[in-house]
Amino acid sequence: MIKPVEWLDNPGIVRLLDQSRLPHRKVFINYSDYKDVAAAIKEMRVRGAPAIGVAAAYGIALGAKNLEANVPEVFLERLEEIIKTFEATRPTAVNLFKAAGQMRAAVKYGASPEDIKTALVQQAISLHQKEEESNISISKSGAGLLGSGATVLTHCNAGSLATAAYGTALGIIRFAHNQGKKISVFSTETRPLLQGARLTTWELKEWGIPVTLITDSMAGHFLSRGNIDCVIVGADRIAANGDTANKIGTYTLAVLARENGIPFYVAAPTTTIDPSLPSGKEIPIEQRKSEEVTHVQEVGIAPEGTQVQNPAFDITPHRYITAIITERGIIREPFGEGIKKAT
Ligand code: MRU
């Protein structure tokens, strides 16, 4: 099994699979400086909400491990700087902020810097293990929604690469496939960074699951022709009322699914739910650099100086969502109540 995010204990290294190079090159990078791990998150060498959380947790443990401050107050001050560096990498996926919060919570009052270093490594490992467990539960219950012969449309990438575990949206598909159900997938290419074309097709091929790649603009055509039985996507942040932030283009798919009477499922661990935000309106949307739009894989496609907008995520209002599949059960309308119970 591929390990997109890994902690190597001696001397303390974060190893990441560089997702920006996939599918053509499988390059693993060993990081011994936490600032480089934070940069890797920003540059999307590691991406996907749960995987960002796991990578940040290991990055914080790494930064703490290398701190040379022996005075507890100085150590804690520097640790806070490290945590804040990670919190400034990507704003939308709430998993990052929850992971940072859990790392802060691992610091016991009065503990020595050496004990805190050990506790932080253990906390990061435990957070990663929990991600794996919840991915399996999501995949198992979500697979129950798929009949044999189903064709699923998915967007972006919500597999092992995005979770550093079994996968969420793709985990469901993988679980159903492993149960012997004949599942096939339509993957949108997911402009601008092509996570669908580069990563989802690659993972599904590795798992032996038939996949058809389409451009984002073809989705309406296939959804209206009876080719697709359901849509399953991941999430970056889910508000208390069920409104969901996910990769740009998700909202369009949800509206198209509703128009064509096709179920639209969101698969996500409860670490992706942010009950502190009443609705999707309050979810911060990351704006990324214009080169991602004016270029495809570093080749310019637009006249120089073209004005660009590049929001990385959009919000799908909960009324378009058939169900949210979590490790604590499948939540349906009224989402507010189900989310309250699950979090
Ligand atoms: O910008 P990315 O590639 O980090 O965005 C990823 C997504 O939008 C995924 O669908 C989401 O994080 C769920 S991953 C299980």
mmCIF file of C-alpha atoms and ligand atoms in Angstrom:
data_model
loop_
_atom_site.group_PDB
_atom_site.id
_atom_site.type_symbol
_atom_site.label_atom_id
_atom_site.label_comp_id
_atom_site.label_asym_id
_atom_site.label_seq_id
_atom_site.Cartn_x
_atom_site.Cartn_y
_atom_site.Cartn_z
ATOM 1 C CA MET A 1 0.000 0.000 0.000
ATOM 2 C CA ILE A 2 1.251 3.453 -0.921
ATOM 3 C CA LYS A 3 2.128 5.747 2.003
ATOM 4 C CA PRO A 4 1.555 9.367 0.943
ATOM 5 C CA VAL A 5 2.486 10.666 4.423
ATOM 6 C CA GLU A 6 4.822 8.874 6.795
ATOM 7 C CA TRP A 7 6.757 9.494 10.005
ATOM 8 C CA LEU A 8 10.187 7.862 10.260
ATOM 9 C CA ASP A 9 11.202 7.725 13.887
ATOM 10 C CA ASN A 10 14.971 7.813 13.789
ATOM 11 C CA PRO A 11 16.122 10.551 13.617
ATOM 12 C CA GLY A 12 12.651 11.979 13.034
ATOM 13 C CA ILE A 13 11.715 12.602 9.425
ATOM 14 C CA VAL A 14 8.475 13.355 7.587
ATOM 15 C CA ARG A 15 8.339 11.502 4.281
ATOM 16 C CA LEU A 16 5.855 12.700 1.681
ATOM 17 C CA LEU A 17 4.936 11.350 -1.722
ATOM 18 C CA ASP A 18 5.142 14.417 -3.980
ATOM 19 C CA GLN A 19 1.618 14.440 -5.449
ATOM 20 C CA SER A 20 2.478 17.275 -7.825
ATOM 21 C CA ARG A 21 4.659 14.832 -9.801
ATOM 22 C CA LEU A 22 2.045 12.083 -10.150
ATOM 23 C CA PRO A 23 1.143 10.112 -12.194
ATOM 24 C CA HIS A 24 4.330 10.159 -14.227
ATOM 25 C CA ARG A 25 6.834 10.146 -11.395
ATOM 26 C CA LYS A 26 6.602 8.565 -7.949
ATOM 27 C CA VAL A 27 8.951 10.770 -5.926
ATOM 28 C CA PHE A 28 9.210 10.502 -2.125
ATOM 29 C CA ILE A 29 10.791 13.439 -0.301
ATOM 30 C CA ASN A 30 12.298 13.210 3.200
ATOM 31 C CA TYR A 31 11.825 16.369 5.254
ATOM 32 C CA SER A 32 13.945 17.167 8.284
ATOM 33 C CA ASP A 33 12.905 20.836 8.582
ATOM 34 C CA TYR A 34 9.301 21.612 9.560
ATOM 35 C CA LYS A 35 9.307 24.748 7.362
ATOM 36 C CA ASP A 36 9.735 22.546 4.289
ATOM 37 C CA VAL A 37 6.779 20.408 5.356
ATOM 38 C CA ALA A 38 4.672 23.563 5.688
ATOM 39 C CA ALA A 39 5.850 24.681 2.233
ATOM 40 C CA ALA A 40 4.948 21.245 0.811
ATOM 41 C CA ILE A 41 1.390 21.688 2.119
ATOM 42 C CA LYS A 42 1.173 25.178 0.596
ATOM 43 C CA GLU A 43 2.560 23.982 -2.746
ATOM 44 C CA MET A 44 0.145 21.020 -2.656
ATOM 45 C CA ARG A 45 2.819 18.313 -2.790
ATOM 46 C CA VAL A 46 0.546 16.865 -0.140
ATOM 47 C CA ARG A 47 -3.115 17.798 -0.444
ATOM 48 C CA GLY A 48 -6.601 16.631 0.488
ATOM 49 C CA ALA A 49 -8.160 17.739 3.777
ATOM 50 C CA PRO A 50 -7.352 14.730 6.012
ATOM 51 C CA ALA A 51 -3.844 14.271 4.545
ATOM 52 C CA ILE A 52 -3.091 17.954 5.176
ATOM 53 C CA GLY A 53 -4.087 17.455 8.830
ATOM 54 C CA VAL A 54 -1.870 14.380 9.195
ATOM 55 C CA ALA A 55 1.115 16.027 7.450
ATOM 56 C CA ALA A 56 0.757 19.129 9.636
ATOM 57 C CA ALA A 57 0.651 17.006 12.806
ATOM 58 C CA TYR A 58 3.860 15.209 11.832
ATOM 59 C CA GLY A 59 5.394 18.524 10.751
ATOM 60 C CA ILE A 60 4.645 20.037 14.162
ATOM 61 C CA ALA A 61 6.156 16.972 15.884
ATOM 62 C CA LEU A 62 9.215 17.331 13.653
ATOM 63 C CA GLY A 63 9.629 21.037 14.405
ATOM 64 C CA ALA A 64 9.313 20.396 18.143
ATOM 65 C CA LYS A 65 11.794 17.524 18.017
ATOM 66 C CA ASN A 66 14.439 19.780 16.501
ATOM 67 C CA LEU A 67 13.929 22.627 19.001
ATOM 68 C CA GLU A 68 16.991 23.230 21.100
ATOM 69 C CA ALA A 69 15.314 25.343 23.786
ATOM 70 C CA ASN A 70 15.556 23.771 27.233
ATOM 71 C CA VAL A 71 13.731 26.472 29.164
ATOM 72 C CA PRO A 72 10.062 25.379 29.102
ATOM 73 C CA GLU A 73 8.648 28.885 28.460
ATOM 74 C CA VAL A 74 10.976 29.435 25.492
ATOM 75 C CA PHE A 75 10.248 25.943 24.159
ATOM 76 C CA LEU A 76 6.478 26.543 24.312
ATOM 77 C CA GLU A 77 6.818 29.922 22.632
ATOM 78 C CA ARG A 78 8.767 28.384 19.733
ATOM 79 C CA LEU A 79 6.327 25.475 19.524
ATOM 80 C CA GLU A 80 3.465 27.931 19.137
ATOM 81 C CA GLU A 81 5.353 29.635 16.271
ATOM 82 C CA ILE A 82 5.706 26.248 14.561
ATOM 83 C CA ILE A 83 1.998 25.462 14.958
ATOM 84 C CA LYS A 84 1.054 28.897 13.610
ATOM 85 C CA THR A 85 3.280 28.342 10.559
ATOM 86 C CA PHE A 86 1.178 25.287 9.692
ATOM 87 C CA GLU A 87 -2.100 27.075 10.366
ATOM 88 C CA ALA A 88 -1.083 29.695 7.797
ATOM 89 C CA THR A 89 -0.630 27.203 4.951
ATOM 90 C CA ARG A 90 -4.131 26.521 3.622
ATOM 91 C CA PRO A 91 -7.298 28.141 4.994
ATOM 92 C CA THR A 92 -10.247 25.976 3.901
ATOM 93 C CA ALA A 93 -9.693 22.414 5.140
ATOM 94 C CA VAL A 94 -10.658 22.470 8.806
ATOM 95 C CA ASN A 95 -8.751 19.219 9.441
ATOM 96 C CA LEU A 96 -5.561 21.293 9.499
ATOM 97 C CA PHE A 97 -6.813 23.501 12.336
ATOM 98 C CA LYS A 98 -8.243 20.553 14.244
ATOM 99 C CA ALA A 99 -4.930 18.705 13.958
ATOM 100 C CA ALA A 100 -3.110 21.834 15.198
ATOM 101 C CA GLY A 101 -5.543 22.028 18.125
ATOM 102 C CA GLN A 102 -4.961 18.376 18.997
ATOM 103 C CA MET A 103 -1.204 18.909 18.924
ATOM 104 C CA ARG A 104 -1.612 21.866 21.335
ATOM 105 C CA ALA A 105 -3.740 19.654 23.576
ATOM 106 C CA ALA A 106 -0.940 17.072 23.780
ATOM 107 C CA VAL A 107 1.182 19.573 25.707
ATOM 108 C CA LYS A 108 0.698 18.781 29.385
ATOM 109 C CA TYR A 109 1.093 21.630 31.857
ATOM 110 C CA GLY A 110 4.480 21.468 33.592
ATOM 111 C CA ALA A 111 5.940 18.724 31.359
ATOM 112 C CA SER A 112 9.590 18.984 30.312
ATOM 113 C CA PRO A 113 10.505 19.840 26.686
ATOM 114 C CA GLU A 114 11.763 16.260 26.183
ATOM 115 C CA ASP A 115 8.460 14.787 27.408
ATOM 116 C CA ILE A 116 6.494 17.199 25.230
ATOM 117 C CA LYS A 117 8.520 16.156 22.169
ATOM 118 C CA THR A 118 7.635 12.501 22.805
ATOM 119 C CA ALA A 119 3.973 13.335 23.449
ATOM 120 C CA LEU A 120 3.732 15.293 20.182
ATOM 121 C CA VAL A 121 5.089 12.408 18.104
ATOM 122 C CA GLN A 122 2.648 10.046 19.800
ATOM 123 C CA GLN A 123 -0.236 12.442 19.243
ATOM 124 C CA ALA A 124 0.554 12.739 15.516
ATOM 125 C CA ILE A 125 0.772 8.962 15.134
ATOM 126 C CA SER A 126 -2.505 8.478 16.987
ATOM 127 C CA LEU A 127 -4.233 11.135 14.866
ATOM 128 C CA HIS A 128 -3.043 9.320 11.729
ATOM 129 C CA GLN A 129 -4.300 5.959 13.040
ATOM 130 C CA LYS A 130 -7.718 7.433 13.826
ATOM 131 C CA GLU A 131 -7.890 8.757 10.263
ATOM 132 C CA GLU A 132 -7.335 5.217 8.967
ATOM 133 C CA GLU A 133 -10.043 3.807 11.251
ATOM 134 C CA SER A 134 -12.603 6.417 10.287
ATOM 135 C CA ASN A 135 -11.814 5.983 6.570
ATOM 136 C CA ILE A 136 -12.602 2.276 6.861
ATOM 137 C CA SER A 137 -15.915 2.931 8.661
ATOM 138 C CA ILE A 138 -16.932 5.552 6.090
ATOM 139 C CA SER A 139 -16.025 3.221 3.239
ATOM 140 C CA LYS A 140 -17.911 0.286 4.718
ATOM 141 C CA SER A 141 -21.135 2.151 5.376
ATOM 142 C CA GLY A 142 -20.922 4.101 2.113
ATOM 143 C CA ALA A 143 -20.433 0.877 0.138
ATOM 144 C CA GLY A 144 -23.863 -0.210 1.392
ATOM 145 C CA LEU A 145 -25.355 2.558 -0.755
ATOM 146 C CA LEU A 146 -23.871 1.130 -3.964
ATOM 147 C CA GLY A 147 -25.464 -1.746 -5.842
ATOM 148 C CA SER A 148 -23.487 -4.048 -8.124
ATOM 149 C CA GLY A 149 -23.132 -2.498 -11.561
ATOM 150 C CA ALA A 150 -23.244 1.066 -10.231
ATOM 151 C CA THR A 151 -21.444 3.871 -12.036
ATOM 152 C CA VAL A 152 -20.229 6.613 -9.711
ATOM 153 C CA LEU A 153 -19.107 10.085 -10.729
ATOM 154 C CA THR A 154 -16.454 11.650 -8.509
ATOM 155 C CA HIS A 155 -14.621 14.973 -8.507
ATOM 156 C CA CYS A 156 -11.107 15.908 -7.446
ATOM 157 C CA ASN A 157 -9.347 13.190 -5.443
ATOM 158 C CA ALA A 158 -10.592 11.721 -2.176
ATOM 159 C CA GLY A 159 -8.566 8.523 -2.094
ATOM 160 C CA SER A 160 -5.536 7.342 -0.123
ATOM 161 C CA LEU A 161 -3.500 10.236 -1.421
ATOM 162 C CA ALA A 162 -5.946 12.763 -0.005
ATOM 163 C CA THR A 163 -6.401 11.080 3.361
ATOM 164 C CA ALA A 164 -3.067 9.349 4.071
ATOM 165 C CA ALA A 165 -5.350 6.382 4.757
ATOM 166 C CA TYR A 166 -7.896 4.168 2.942
ATOM 167 C CA GLY A 167 -9.810 6.989 1.265
ATOM 168 C CA THR A 168 -13.268 8.535 1.705
ATOM 169 C CA ALA A 169 -15.211 9.014 -1.565
ATOM 170 C CA LEU A 170 -12.773 6.678 -3.325
ATOM 171 C CA GLY A 171 -12.632 4.486 -0.210
ATOM 172 C CA ILE A 172 -16.361 3.775 -0.631
ATOM 173 C CA ILE A 173 -15.838 2.822 -4.263
ATOM 174 C CA ARG A 174 -12.803 0.697 -3.343
ATOM 175 C CA PHE A 175 -14.672 -1.087 -0.535
ATOM 176 C CA ALA A 176 -17.641 -1.890 -2.791
ATOM 177 C CA HIS A 177 -15.256 -3.136 -5.502
ATOM 178 C CA ASN A 178 -13.504 -5.370 -2.952
ATOM 179 C CA GLN A 179 -16.909 -6.772 -1.958
ATOM 180 C CA GLY A 180 -17.173 -8.051 -5.523
ATOM 181 C CA LYS A 181 -19.647 -5.423 -6.748
ATOM 182 C CA LYS A 182 -19.010 -4.332 -10.299
ATOM 183 C CA ILE A 183 -18.395 -0.628 -9.840
ATOM 184 C CA SER A 184 -17.201 1.756 -12.504
ATOM 185 C CA VAL A 185 -16.238 5.379 -12.134
ATOM 186 C CA PHE A 186 -16.421 8.611 -14.086
ATOM 187 C CA SER A 187 -13.698 10.978 -12.895
ATOM 188 C CA THR A 188 -13.784 14.666 -13.750
ATOM 189 C CA GLU A 189 -10.363 16.043 -14.646
ATOM 190 C CA THR A 190 -10.752 18.814 -11.984
ATOM 191 C CA ARG A 191 -9.198 21.967 -13.355
ATOM 192 C CA PRO A 192 -7.067 23.839 -12.544
ATOM 193 C CA LEU A 193 -4.674 21.350 -10.915
ATOM 194 C CA LEU A 194 -6.138 18.193 -12.434
ATOM 195 C CA GLN A 195 -6.399 16.076 -9.286
ATOM 196 C CA GLY A 196 -9.036 13.936 -11.037
ATOM 197 C CA ALA A 197 -7.017 13.350 -14.207
ATOM 198 C CA ARG A 198 -3.682 12.860 -12.458
ATOM 199 C CA LEU A 199 -4.513 11.262 -9.108
ATOM 200 C CA THR A 200 -7.995 9.695 -9.104
ATOM 201 C CA THR A 201 -7.447 7.835 -12.375
ATOM 202 C CA TRP A 202 -4.027 6.684 -11.107
ATOM 203 C CA GLU A 203 -5.382 5.334 -7.807
ATOM 204 C CA LEU A 204 -8.366 3.612 -9.424
ATOM 205 C CA LYS A 205 -6.121 1.975 -12.022
ATOM 206 C CA GLU A 206 -3.819 0.727 -9.245
ATOM 207 C CA TRP A 207 -6.864 -0.821 -7.529
ATOM 208 C CA GLY A 208 -8.178 -2.363 -10.754
ATOM 209 C CA ILE A 209 -11.377 -0.292 -10.840
ATOM 210 C CA PRO A 210 -12.612 0.782 -14.304
ATOM 211 C CA VAL A 211 -12.441 4.542 -14.695
ATOM 212 C CA THR A 212 -13.463 6.918 -17.473
ATOM 213 C CA LEU A 213 -11.910 10.371 -17.468
ATOM 214 C CA ILE A 214 -14.038 13.330 -18.589
ATOM 215 C CA THR A 215 -13.389 17.068 -18.643
ATOM 216 C CA ASP A 216 -15.298 19.047 -16.020
ATOM 217 C CA SER A 217 -17.553 20.550 -18.664
ATOM 218 C CA MET A 218 -18.761 17.098 -19.804
ATOM 219 C CA ALA A 219 -20.377 16.248 -16.449
ATOM 220 C CA GLY A 220 -23.830 17.691 -17.302
ATOM 221 C CA HIS A 221 -23.913 15.715 -20.530
ATOM 222 C CA PHE A 222 -23.286 12.386 -18.796
ATOM 223 C CA LEU A 223 -25.463 13.133 -15.770
ATOM 224 C CA SER A 224 -28.405 13.883 -18.060
ATOM 225 C CA ARG A 225 -28.048 10.719 -20.144
ATOM 226 C CA GLY A 226 -28.544 8.057 -17.494
ATOM 227 C CA ASN A 227 -24.856 7.076 -17.449
ATOM 228 C CA ILE A 228 -24.365 7.893 -13.747
ATOM 229 C CA ASP A 229 -26.095 6.298 -10.725
ATOM 230 C CA CYS A 230 -24.737 8.630 -8.073
ATOM 231 C CA VAL A 231 -22.144 11.297 -7.356
ATOM 232 C CA ILE A 232 -19.762 10.877 -4.404
ATOM 233 C CA VAL A 233 -17.277 13.577 -3.392
ATOM 234 C CA GLY A 234 -15.120 14.382 -0.380
ATOM 235 C CA ALA A 235 -15.170 17.599 1.648
ATOM 236 C CA ASP A 236 -12.800 20.189 3.062
ATOM 237 C CA ARG A 237 -15.121 21.690 5.636
ATOM 238 C CA ILE A 238 -18.747 21.024 6.528
ATOM 239 C CA ALA A 239 -20.682 23.696 8.424
ATOM 240 C CA ALA A 240 -23.173 22.991 11.232
ATOM 241 C CA ASN A 241 -26.119 23.046 8.786
ATOM 242 C CA GLY A 242 -24.473 20.604 6.318
ATOM 243 C CA ASP A 243 -23.305 23.181 3.748
ATOM 244 C CA THR A 244 -20.093 21.737 2.338
ATOM 245 C CA ALA A 245 -16.880 23.247 0.987
ATOM 246 C CA ASN A 246 -15.117 21.013 -1.523
ATOM 247 C CA LYS A 247 -12.976 21.408 -4.636
ATOM 248 C CA ILE A 248 -14.172 24.096 -7.024
ATOM 249 C CA GLY A 249 -16.763 22.592 -9.371
ATOM 250 C CA THR A 250 -18.482 20.487 -6.707
ATOM 251 C CA TYR A 251 -21.440 22.887 -6.422
ATOM 252 C CA THR A 252 -22.032 22.663 -10.180
ATOM 253 C CA LEU A 253 -22.127 18.874 -9.958
ATOM 254 C CA ALA A 254 -24.565 18.943 -7.027
ATOM 255 C CA VAL A 255 -26.988 21.185 -8.907
ATOM 256 C CA LEU A 256 -26.708 19.010 -12.017
ATOM 257 C CA ALA A 257 -27.284 15.877 -9.937
ATOM 258 C CA ARG A 258 -30.454 17.367 -8.414
ATOM 259 C CA GLU A 259 -31.703 18.509 -11.836
ATOM 260 C CA ASN A 260 -31.312 14.945 -13.100
ATOM 261 C CA GLY A 261 -32.665 13.142 -9.997
ATOM 262 C CA ILE A 262 -29.284 11.566 -9.119
ATOM 263 C CA PRO A 263 -28.199 11.101 -5.473
ATOM 264 C CA PHE A 264 -25.326 13.362 -4.404
ATOM 265 C CA TYR A 265 -23.257 12.057 -1.486
ATOM 266 C CA VAL A 266 -20.516 13.745 0.532
ATOM 267 C CA ALA A 267 -18.097 11.367 2.274
ATOM 268 C CA ALA A 268 -16.002 12.810 5.096
ATOM 269 C CA PRO A 269 -14.679 12.031 8.562
ATOM 270 C CA THR A 270 -16.128 14.050 11.430
ATOM 271 C CA THR A 271 -12.732 15.822 11.605
ATOM 272 C CA THR A 272 -13.949 17.673 8.489
ATOM 273 C CA ILE A 273 -17.046 19.021 10.254
ATOM 274 C CA ASP A 274 -16.794 22.508 11.737
ATOM 275 C CA PRO A 275 -19.821 22.895 14.025
ATOM 276 C CA SER A 276 -18.607 26.370 15.018
ATOM 277 C CA LEU A 277 -19.714 27.763 11.642
ATOM 278 C CA PRO A 278 -23.508 28.011 11.249
ATOM 279 C CA SER A 279 -23.456 27.829 7.441
ATOM 280 C CA GLY A 280 -21.244 27.600 4.362
ATOM 281 C CA LYS A 281 -21.205 31.398 4.066
ATOM 282 C CA GLU A 282 -18.701 31.554 6.928
ATOM 283 C CA ILE A 283 -16.259 29.015 5.418
ATOM 284 C CA PRO A 284 -13.054 30.735 4.222
ATOM 285 C CA ILE A 285 -12.346 30.023 0.574
ATOM 286 C CA GLU A 286 -8.707 29.761 -0.448
ATOM 287 C CA GLN A 287 -7.695 31.924 -3.407
ATOM 288 C CA ARG A 288 -4.712 30.498 -5.243
ATOM 289 C CA LYS A 289 -2.268 32.007 -7.706
ATOM 290 C CA SER A 290 -3.391 32.906 -11.220
ATOM 291 C CA GLU A 291 -0.704 30.762 -12.908
ATOM 292 C CA GLU A 292 -2.734 27.685 -11.955
ATOM 293 C CA VAL A 293 -5.423 28.932 -14.354
ATOM 294 C CA THR A 294 -3.303 30.556 -17.059
ATOM 295 C CA HIS A 295 -1.074 27.469 -17.265
ATOM 296 C CA VAL A 296 -1.615 23.722 -17.564
ATOM 297 C CA GLN A 297 1.299 21.774 -16.127
ATOM 298 C CA GLU A 298 3.540 24.815 -16.569
ATOM 299 C CA VAL A 299 2.544 25.424 -20.196
ATOM 300 C CA GLY A 300 0.951 28.833 -20.706
ATOM 301 C CA ILE A 301 -2.487 28.722 -22.357
ATOM 302 C CA ALA A 302 -3.704 32.332 -21.975
ATOM 303 C CA PRO A 303 -2.352 35.666 -23.222
ATOM 304 C CA GLU A 304 0.089 37.218 -20.778
ATOM 305 C CA GLY A 305 -1.539 39.566 -18.283
ATOM 306 C CA THR A 306 -4.975 37.918 -18.521
ATOM 307 C CA GLN A 307 -7.049 38.700 -15.446
ATOM 308 C CA VAL A 308 -7.844 35.598 -13.415
ATOM 309 C CA GLN A 309 -9.957 34.394 -10.499
ATOM 310 C CA ASN A 310 -8.888 31.188 -8.818
ATOM 311 C CA PRO A 311 -11.021 30.140 -5.846
ATOM 312 C CA ALA A 312 -9.866 26.628 -4.906
ATOM 313 C CA PHE A 313 -13.196 25.567 -3.363
ATOM 314 C CA ASP A 314 -16.905 26.265 -3.600
ATOM 315 C CA ILE A 315 -19.815 25.761 -1.249
ATOM 316 C CA THR A 316 -22.564 23.253 -1.917
ATOM 317 C CA PRO A 317 -25.715 24.241 0.005
ATOM 318 C CA HIS A 318 -26.995 21.318 2.083
ATOM 319 C CA ARG A 319 -30.302 21.204 0.183
ATOM 320 C CA TYR A 320 -28.465 19.597 -2.747
ATOM 321 C CA ILE A 321 -26.845 16.913 -0.592
ATOM 322 C CA THR A 322 -28.617 13.550 -0.315
ATOM 323 C CA ALA A 323 -26.465 12.354 2.599
ATOM 324 C CA ILE A 324 -23.174 12.966 4.387
ATOM 325 C CA ILE A 325 -21.355 9.694 5.023
ATOM 326 C CA THR A 326 -19.216 9.845 8.190
ATOM 327 C CA GLU A 327 -17.539 7.261 10.424
ATOM 328 C CA ARG A 328 -20.324 7.902 12.932
ATOM 329 C CA GLY A 329 -23.123 7.100 10.518
ATOM 330 C CA ILE A 330 -24.916 8.431 7.472
ATOM 331 C CA ILE A 331 -26.435 11.859 8.079
ATOM 332 C CA ARG A 332 -29.486 13.018 6.125
ATOM 333 C CA GLU A 333 -31.849 16.000 6.421
ATOM 334 C CA PRO A 334 -32.293 17.609 8.851
ATOM 335 C CA PHE A 335 -28.482 17.835 8.688
ATOM 336 C CA GLY A 336 -28.220 20.224 11.644
ATOM 337 C CA GLU A 337 -29.569 17.580 14.031
ATOM 338 C CA GLY A 338 -27.472 14.734 12.617
ATOM 339 C CA ILE A 339 -24.310 16.840 12.690
ATOM 340 C CA LYS A 340 -24.957 17.849 16.300
ATOM 341 C CA LYS A 341 -25.239 14.177 17.282
ATOM 342 C CA ALA A 342 -22.125 13.151 15.334
ATOM 343 C CA THR A 343 -19.809 15.888 16.662
HETATM 344 O O1 MRU B 1 -6.963 21.474 -3.130
HETATM 345 P P1 MRU B 1 -6.995 20.038 -2.703
HETATM 346 O O2 MRU B 1 -6.475 19.077 -3.709
HETATM 347 O O3 MRU B 1 -6.355 19.862 -1.331
HETATM 348 O O4 MRU B 1 -8.531 19.756 -2.518
HETATM 349 C C1 MRU B 1 -8.948 18.484 -2.133
HETATM 350 C C2 MRU B 1 -10.397 18.296 -2.128
HETATM 351 O O5 MRU B 1 -11.164 19.193 -2.410
HETATM 352 C C3 MRU B 1 -10.894 16.964 -1.675
HETATM 353 O O6 MRU B 1 -12.070 16.625 -2.333
HETATM 354 C C4 MRU B 1 -11.180 17.026 -0.175
HETATM 355 O O7 MRU B 1 -10.067 17.531 0.518
HETATM 356 C C5 MRU B 1 -11.544 15.714 0.371
HETATM 357 S S1 MRU B 1 -10.188 14.615 0.487
HETATM 358 C C6 MRU B 1 -10.709 13.216 1.230
#
